[in-house]
JSON list of C-alpha atoms in Angstrom, two decimals:
[
{"chain": "A", "resi": 2, "resn": "MET", "atom": "CA", "xyz": [-0.12, 0.09, 0.03]},
{"chain": "A", "resi": 3, "resn": "SER", "atom": "CA", "xyz": [1.50, 3.64, -1.14]},
{"chain": "A", "resi": 4, "resn": "SER", "atom": "CA", "xyz": [1.51, 6.54, 1.05]},
{"chain": "A", "resi": 5, "resn": "SER", "atom": "CA", "xyz": [1.96, 10.01, 0.45]},
{"chain": "A", "resi": 6, "resn": "SER", "atom": "CA", "xyz": [2.85, 12.56, 3.25]},
{"chain": "A", "resi": 7, "resn": "ASN", "atom": "CA", "xyz": [0.28, 14.96, 1.65]},
{"chain": "A", "resi": 8, "resn": "ALA", "atom": "CA", "xyz": [-2.37, 12.59, 1.54]},
{"chain": "A", "resi": 9, "resn": "SER", "atom": "CA", "xyz": [-5.17, 12.55, 4.08]},
{"chain": "A", "resi": 10, "resn": "ILE", "atom": "CA", "xyz": [-8.31, 10.78, 4.86]},
{"chain": "A", "resi": 11, "resn": "PRO", "atom": "CA", "xyz": [-11.23, 13.30, 4.01]},
{"chain": "A", "resi": 12, "resn": "TYR", "atom": "CA", "xyz": [-13.24, 12.48, 7.41]},
{"chain": "A", "resi": 13, "resn": "GLY", "atom": "CA", "xyz": [-15.29, 15.59, 6.99]},
{"chain": "A", "resi": 14, "resn": "ARG", "atom": "CA", "xyz": [-16.62, 14.79, 3.62]},
{"chain": "A", "resi": 15, "resn": "LEU", "atom": "CA", "xyz": [-16.91, 11.04, 4.54]},
{"chain": "A", "resi": 16, "resn": "MET", "atom": "CA", "xyz": [-19.03, 12.13, 7.79]},
{"chain": "A", "resi": 17, "resn": "HIS", "atom": "CA", "xyz": [-21.22, 14.45, 5.50]},
{"chain": "A", "resi": 18, "resn": "HIS", "atom": "CA", "xyz": [-21.85, 11.69, 3.34]},
{"chain": "A", "resi": 19, "resn": "ALA", "atom": "CA", "xyz": [-22.88, 9.27, 6.17]},
{"chain": "A", "resi": 20, "resn": "MET", "atom": "CA", "xyz": [-25.37, 11.75, 7.96]},
{"chain": "A", "resi": 21, "resn": "ARG", "atom": "CA", "xyz": [-26.92, 12.67, 4.50]},
{"chain": "A", "resi": 22, "resn": "LYS", "atom": "CA", "xyz": [-27.33, 8.89, 4.08]},
{"chain": "A", "resi": 23, "resn": "LEU", "atom": "CA", "xyz": [-29.10, 8.73, 7.56]},
{"chain": "A", "resi": 24, "resn": "ILE", "atom": "CA", "xyz": [-31.31, 11.39, 6.20]},
{"chain": "A", "resi": 25, "resn": "GLN", "atom": "CA", "xyz": [-32.05, 9.47, 3.28]},
{"chain": "A", "resi": 26, "resn": "THR", "atom": "CA", "xyz": [-32.75, 6.21, 5.24]},
{"chain": "A", "resi": 27, "resn": "VAL", "atom": "CA", "xyz": [-35.12, 8.17, 7.61]},
{"chain": "A", "resi": 28, "resn": "LEU", "atom": "CA", "xyz": [-37.11, 9.82, 4.66]},
{"chain": "A", "resi": 29, "resn": "GLU", "atom": "CA", "xyz": [-37.47, 6.60, 2.66]},
{"chain": "A", "resi": 30, "resn": "ASP", "atom": "CA", "xyz": [-39.02, 4.89, 5.99]},
{"chain": "A", "resi": 31, "resn": "VAL", "atom": "CA", "xyz": [-41.31, 7.90, 6.24]},
{"chain": "A", "resi": 32, "resn": "ALA", "atom": "CA", "xyz": [-42.28, 7.86, 2.35]},
{"chain": "A", "resi": 33, "resn": "ASP", "atom": "CA", "xyz": [-43.09, 4.19, 2.93]},
{"chain": "A", "resi": 34, "resn": "ASN", "atom": "CA", "xyz": [-44.72, 3.93, 6.33]},
{"chain": "A", "resi": 35, "resn": "GLY", "atom": "CA", "xyz": [-45.55, 7.38, 7.20]},
{"chain": "A", "resi": 36, "resn": "LEU", "atom": "CA", "xyz": [-44.56, 9.55, 10.36]},
{"chain": "A", "resi": 37, "resn": "PRO", "atom": "CA", "xyz": [-44.21, 7.27, 13.59]},
{"chain": "A", "resi": 38, "resn": "GLY", "atom": "CA", "xyz": [-45.47, 8.48, 16.97]},
{"chain": "A", "resi": 39, "resn": "ASN", "atom": "CA", "xyz": [-44.84, 12.31, 17.50]},
{"chain": "A", "resi": 40, "resn": "HIS", "atom": "CA", "xyz": [-41.87, 12.49, 14.91]},
{"chain": "A", "resi": 41, "resn": "HIS", "atom": "CA", "xyz": [-41.80, 15.42, 12.73]},
{"chain": "A", "resi": 42, "resn": "PHE", "atom": "CA", "xyz": [-38.82, 17.19, 10.90]},
{"chain": "A", "resi": 43, "resn": "PHE", "atom": "CA", "xyz": [-37.65, 20.79, 10.44]},
{"chain": "A", "resi": 44, "resn": "ILE", "atom": "CA", "xyz": [-35.38, 20.56, 7.23]},
{"chain": "A", "resi": 45, "resn": "THR", "atom": "CA", "xyz": [-33.62, 23.79, 6.46]},
{"chain": "A", "resi": 46, "resn": "PHE", "atom": "CA", "xyz": [-31.94, 23.77, 2.82]},
{"chain": "A", "resi": 47, "resn": "ALA", "atom": "CA", "xyz": [-29.77, 26.32, 0.79]},
{"chain": "A", "resi": 48, "resn": "THR", "atom": "CA", "xyz": [-32.44, 27.72, -1.91]},
{"chain": "A", "resi": 49, "resn": "GLY", "atom": "CA", "xyz": [-29.84, 28.80, -4.17]},
{"chain": "A", "resi": 50, "resn": "HIS", "atom": "CA", "xyz": [-28.53, 25.22, -4.74]},
{"chain": "A", "resi": 51, "resn": "PRO", "atom": "CA", "xyz": [-28.41, 24.60, -8.43]},
{"chain": "A", "resi": 52, "resn": "ASP", "atom": "CA", "xyz": [-30.58, 21.23, -8.17]},
{"chain": "A", "resi": 53, "resn": "VAL", "atom": "CA", "xyz": [-33.19, 22.70, -5.83]},
{"chain": "A", "resi": 54, "resn": "GLU", "atom": "CA", "xyz": [-36.72, 22.99, -7.61]},
{"chain": "A", "resi": 55, "resn": "MET", "atom": "CA", "xyz": [-39.14, 25.32, -6.28]},
{"chain": "A", "resi": 56, "resn": "ALA", "atom": "CA", "xyz": [-41.85, 27.83, -7.05]},
{"chain": "A", "resi": 57, "resn": "ASP", "atom": "CA", "xyz": [-40.62, 31.15, -8.24]},
{"chain": "A", "resi": 58, "resn": "TRP", "atom": "CA", "xyz": [-42.40, 32.88, -5.61]},
{"chain": "A", "resi": 59, "resn": "LEU", "atom": "CA", "xyz": [-41.08, 30.76, -3.09]},
{"chain": "A", "resi": 60, "resn": "ARG", "atom": "CA", "xyz": [-37.39, 31.43, -3.99]},
{"chain": "A", "resi": 61, "resn": "GLU", "atom": "CA", "xyz": [-38.00, 35.13, -4.44]},
{"chain": "A", "resi": 62, "resn": "ARG", "atom": "CA", "xyz": [-39.40, 35.08, -0.64]},
{"chain": "A", "resi": 63, "resn": "TYR", "atom": "CA", "xyz": [-36.63, 32.76, 0.54]},
{"chain": "A", "resi": 64, "resn": "ASP", "atom": "CA", "xyz": [-33.59, 33.42, -1.50]},
{"chain": "A", "resi": 65, "resn": "ALA", "atom": "CA", "xyz": [-30.76, 32.00, 0.50]},
{"chain": "A", "resi": 66, "resn": "GLU", "atom": "CA", "xyz": [-32.39, 29.38, 3.03]},
{"chain": "A", "resi": 67, "resn": "MET", "atom": "CA", "xyz": [-35.80, 27.90, 3.89]},
{"chain": "A", "resi": 68, "resn": "THR", "atom": "CA", "xyz": [-36.80, 25.55, 6.50]},
{"chain": "A", "resi": 69, "resn": "ILE", "atom": "CA", "xyz": [-39.83, 23.16, 5.98]},
{"chain": "A", "resi": 70, "resn": "VAL", "atom": "CA", "xyz": [-41.76, 21.12, 8.27]},
{"chain": "A", "resi": 71, "resn": "ILE", "atom": "CA", "xyz": [-42.66, 17.57, 7.63]},
{"chain": "A", "resi": 72, "resn": "GLN", "atom": "CA", "xyz": [-45.45, 16.94, 9.97]},
{"chain": "A", "resi": 73, "resn": "HIS", "atom": "CA", "xyz": [-49.37, 17.17, 9.65]},
{"chain": "A", "resi": 74, "resn": "TRP", "atom": "CA", "xyz": [-49.69, 17.58, 5.90]},
{"chain": "A", "resi": 75, "resn": "TYR", "atom": "CA", "xyz": [-47.61, 16.49, 3.47]},
{"chain": "A", "resi": 76, "resn": "ASP", "atom": "CA", "xyz": [-47.94, 14.59, 0.10]},
{"chain": "A", "resi": 77, "resn": "ALA", "atom": "CA", "xyz": [-45.93, 12.89, -2.56]},
{"chain": "A", "resi": 78, "resn": "LEU", "atom": "CA", "xyz": [-42.97, 12.16, -0.45]},
{"chain": "A", "resi": 79, "resn": "GLU", "atom": "CA", "xyz": [-40.26, 10.56, -2.84]},
{"chain": "A", "resi": 80, "resn": "VAL", "atom": "CA", "xyz": [-36.66, 9.74, -2.00]},
{"chain": "A", "resi": 81, "resn": "ASP", "atom": "CA", "xyz": [-33.97, 8.77, -4.32]},
{"chain": "A", "resi": 82, "resn": "GLU", "atom": "CA", "xyz": [-30.08, 8.47, -3.92]},
{"chain": "A", "resi": 83, "resn": "ASP", "atom": "CA", "xyz": [-29.74, 12.33, -4.86]},
{"chain": "A", "resi": 84, "resn": "GLY", "atom": "CA", "xyz": [-32.44, 13.99, -2.51]},
{"chain": "A", "resi": 85, "resn": "PHE", "atom": "CA", "xyz": [-36.24, 13.95, -1.93]},
{"chain": "A", "resi": 86, "resn": "SER", "atom": "CA", "xyz": [-39.21, 15.60, -3.47]},
{"chain": "A", "resi": 87, "resn": "ILE", "atom": "CA", "xyz": [-42.55, 16.34, -1.57]},
{"chain": "A", "resi": 88, "resn": "VAL", "atom": "CA", "xyz": [-45.65, 18.48, -1.86]},
{"chain": "A", "resi": 89, "resn": "LEU", "atom": "CA", "xyz": [-46.13, 20.88, 1.14]},
{"chain": "A", "resi": 90, "resn": "ASN", "atom": "CA", "xyz": [-48.80, 23.44, 1.77]},
{"chain": "A", "resi": 91, "resn": "PHE", "atom": "CA", "xyz": [-47.88, 27.25, 1.68]},
{"chain": "A", "resi": 92, "resn": "GLY", "atom": "CA", "xyz": [-50.88, 29.13, 2.71]},
{"chain": "A", "resi": 93, "resn": "ASP", "atom": "CA", "xyz": [-53.53, 26.74, 1.35]},
{"chain": "A", "resi": 94, "resn": "ASN", "atom": "CA", "xyz": [-51.38, 26.46, -1.92]},
{"chain": "A", "resi": 95, "resn": "PRO", "atom": "CA", "xyz": [-49.81, 22.79, -2.64]},
{"chain": "A", "resi": 96, "resn": "GLU", "atom": "CA", "xyz": [-46.49, 23.53, -3.84]},
{"chain": "A", "resi": 97, "resn": "ALA", "atom": "CA", "xyz": [-44.02, 20.98, -5.08]},
{"chain": "A", "resi": 98, "resn": "LEU", "atom": "CA", "xyz": [-40.50, 20.98, -3.97]},
{"chain": "A", "resi": 99, "resn": "ARG", "atom": "CA", "xyz": [-37.03, 19.16, -5.00]},
{"chain": "A", "resi": 100, "resn": "VAL", "atom": "CA", "xyz": [-34.46, 19.27, -2.50]},
{"chain": "A", "resi": 101, "resn": "PRO", "atom": "CA", "xyz": [-31.14, 17.62, -2.90]},
{"chain": "A", "resi": 102, "resn": "PHE", "atom": "CA", "xyz": [-29.52, 15.98, 0.20]},
{"chain": "A", "resi": 103, "resn": "ASP", "atom": "CA", "xyz": [-26.28, 18.45, -0.67]},
{"chain": "A", "resi": 104, "resn": "ALA", "atom": "CA", "xyz": [-28.59, 21.23, -0.22]},
{"chain": "A", "resi": 105, "resn": "ILE", "atom": "CA", "xyz": [-29.52, 20.46, 3.45]},
{"chain": "A", "resi": 106, "resn": "VAL", "atom": "CA", "xyz": [-27.97, 22.80, 6.15]},
{"chain": "A", "resi": 107, "resn": "THR", "atom": "CA", "xyz": [-30.00, 21.29, 9.26]},
{"chain": "A", "resi": 108, "resn": "PHE", "atom": "CA", "xyz": [-32.21, 18.26, 9.81]},
{"chain": "A", "resi": 109, "resn": "VAL", "atom": "CA", "xyz": [-33.94, 18.48, 13.24]},
{"chain": "A", "resi": 110, "resn": "ASP", "atom": "CA", "xyz": [-36.63, 16.12, 14.69]},
{"chain": "A", "resi": 111, "resn": "PRO", "atom": "CA", "xyz": [-37.37, 17.98, 17.84]},
{"chain": "A", "resi": 112, "resn": "SER", "atom": "CA", "xyz": [-39.52, 15.00, 19.23]},
{"chain": "A", "resi": 113, "resn": "VAL", "atom": "CA", "xyz": [-36.70, 13.43, 20.26]},
{"chain": "A", "resi": 114, "resn": "GLU", "atom": "CA", "xyz": [-33.88, 16.24, 20.36]},
{"chain": "A", "resi": 115, "resn": "PHE", "atom": "CA", "xyz": [-31.93, 14.92, 17.42]},
{"chain": "A", "resi": 116, "resn": "GLY", "atom": "CA", "xyz": [-30.17, 17.50, 15.07]},
{"chain": "A", "resi": 117, "resn": "LEU", "atom": "CA", "xyz": [-27.81, 17.45, 12.31]},
{"chain": "A", "resi": 118, "resn": "ARG", "atom": "CA", "xyz": [-26.06, 20.80, 11.05]},
{"chain": "A", "resi": 119, "resn": "PHE", "atom": "CA", "xyz": [-23.95, 20.59, 7.65]},
{"chain": "A", "resi": 120, "resn": "GLU", "atom": "CA", "xyz": [-21.15, 23.03, 7.32]},
{"chain": "A", "resi": 121, "resn": "SER", "atom": "CA", "xyz": [-20.03, 23.59, 3.87]},
{"chain": "A", "resi": 122, "resn": "VAL", "atom": "CA", "xyz": [-17.39, 21.22, 2.60]},
{"chain": "A", "resi": 123, "resn": "GLU", "atom": "CA", "xyz": [-15.53, 22.31, -0.27]},
{"chain": "A", "resi": 124, "resn": "ALA", "atom": "CA", "xyz": [-14.25, 19.66, -2.50]},
{"chain": "A", "resi": 125, "resn": "LYS", "atom": "CA", "xyz": [-10.92, 20.88, -3.45]},
{"chain": "A", "resi": 126, "resn": "ASP", "atom": "CA", "xyz": [-10.35, 23.35, -0.50]},
{"chain": "A", "resi": 127, "resn": "ASP", "atom": "CA", "xyz": [-10.55, 22.51, 3.18]},
{"chain": "A", "resi": 128, "resn": "THR", "atom": "CA", "xyz": [-9.47, 26.07, 4.58]},
{"chain": "A", "resi": 129, "resn": "PRO", "atom": "CA", "xyz": [-11.87, 27.12, 7.19]},
{"chain": "A", "resi": 130, "resn": "ASP", "atom": "CA", "xyz": [-14.62, 29.44, 6.18]},
{"chain": "A", "resi": 131, "resn": "PRO", "atom": "CA", "xyz": [-14.63, 32.82, 8.15]},
{"chain": "A", "resi": 132, "resn": "ASP", "atom": "CA", "xyz": [-18.12, 32.77, 8.89]},
{"chain": "A", "resi": 133, "resn": "THR", "atom": "CA", "xyz": [-17.74, 29.23, 10.36]},
{"chain": "A", "resi": 134, "resn": "PRO", "atom": "CA", "xyz": [-17.25, 29.13, 14.09]},
{"chain": "A", "resi": 135, "resn": "ALA", "atom": "CA", "xyz": [-14.00, 28.25, 15.39]},
{"chain": "A", "resi": 136, "resn": "GLU", "atom": "CA", "xyz": [-13.43, 25.12, 17.28]},
{"chain": "A", "resi": 137, "resn": "ASP", "atom": "CA", "xyz": [-13.69, 26.55, 20.62]},
{"chain": "A", "resi": 138, "resn": "ASP", "atom": "CA", "xyz": [-16.84, 28.72, 19.73]},
{"chain": "A", "resi": 139, "resn": "PRO", "atom": "CA", "xyz": [-20.32, 27.32, 20.53]},
{"chain": "A", "resi": 140, "resn": "VAL", "atom": "CA", "xyz": [-22.30, 26.13, 17.56]},
{"chain": "A", "resi": 141, "resn": "THR", "atom": "CA", "xyz": [-25.55, 28.05, 17.66]},
{"chain": "A", "resi": 142, "resn": "ASP", "atom": "CA", "xyz": [-28.67, 27.49, 15.30]},
{"chain": "A", "resi": 143, "resn": "PRO", "atom": "CA", "xyz": [-29.46, 30.80, 13.72]},
{"chain": "A", "resi": 144, "resn": "ASP", "atom": "CA", "xyz": [-33.18, 29.61, 13.00]},
{"chain": "A", "resi": 145, "resn": "PRO", "atom": "CA", "xyz": [-34.63, 28.78, 16.29]},
{"chain": "A", "resi": 146, "resn": "ALA", "atom": "CA", "xyz": [-37.62, 26.60, 16.27]},
{"chain": "A", "resi": 147, "resn": "PRO", "atom": "CA", "xyz": [-41.02, 27.99, 16.11]},
{"chain": "A", "resi": 148, "resn": "LYS", "atom": "CA", "xyz": [-42.75, 28.50, 19.58]},
{"chain": "A", "resi": 149, "resn": "GLY", "atom": "CA", "xyz": [-44.05, 25.72, 21.36]},
{"chain": "A", "resi": 150, "resn": "ALA", "atom": "CA", "xyz": [-41.57, 23.28, 19.81]},
{"chain": "A", "resi": 151, "resn": "LYS", "atom": "CA", "xyz": [-39.40, 21.09, 22.01]},
{"chain": "A", "resi": 152, "resn": "ALA", "atom": "CA", "xyz": [-35.65, 21.73, 22.31]},
{"chain": "A", "resi": 153, "resn": "GLN", "atom": "CA", "xyz": [-33.70, 20.90, 19.25]},
{"chain": "A", "resi": 154, "resn": "GLY", "atom": "CA", "xyz": [-30.94, 18.75, 21.06]},
{"chain": "A", "resi": 155, "resn": "GLU", "atom": "CA", "xyz": [-27.32, 18.39, 20.33]},
{"chain": "A", "resi": 156, "resn": "VAL", "atom": "CA", "xyz": [-26.08, 19.65, 17.01]},
{"chain": "A", "resi": 157, "resn": "VAL", "atom": "CA", "xyz": [-23.33, 18.18, 15.38]},
{"chain": "A", "resi": 158, "resn": "SER", "atom": "CA", "xyz": [-20.63, 20.33, 13.88]},
{"chain": "A", "resi": 159, "resn": "LEU", "atom": "CA", "xyz": [-18.19, 18.38, 11.53]},
{"chain": "A", "resi": 160, "resn": "ASP", "atom": "CA", "xyz": [-15.69, 21.37, 11.66]},
{"chain": "A", "resi": 161, "resn": "ARG", "atom": "CA", "xyz": [-14.46, 20.67, 15.12]},
{"chain": "A", "resi": 162, "resn": "PHE", "atom": "CA", "xyz": [-12.91, 17.56, 13.68]},
{"chain": "A", "resi": 163, "resn": "ARG", "atom": "CA", "xyz": [-11.16, 19.02, 10.44]},
{"chain": "A", "resi": 164, "resn": "LYS", "atom": "CA", "xyz": [-7.22, 19.47, 10.35]},
{"chain": "A", "resi": 165, "resn": "ASN", "atom": "CA", "xyz": [-6.36, 23.02, 10.54]},
{"chain": "A", "resi": 166, "resn": "THR", "atom": "CA", "xyz": [-3.76, 23.56, 7.98]}
]
């Protein structure tokens, strides 16, 4: 087995892939069997991602990020290797969305205080983003849960485990 002094295992990217696979598995189960018990999801995604599909009026209103809630009313949830599509109700207007897993910023199930937060991972550049909290900074969620929602639990930030070079 050969080794290079500059080569390293991309743990950050591998963890992102594994966590997105977890979301895929959960959503596939919900698509097949419905939401069990009190489970529900807050999913925040980057609306500017090139593969996000949504109505123009929604993209204008949410030009950077959007948080959707999958709980009481949703329809046509379909999941594949790259993402999911769903129909949600916006002010009595059903709208179809297509969200690639790579566009997801946070995934939270407040019923069990479970949450994942994805920091951006650049394929060729592992230098820290100046807007990303440093290792000793607390990770905070800029989009708090709606009133009446339970605590969001621990959020996992992979940047804490990245090699600083």
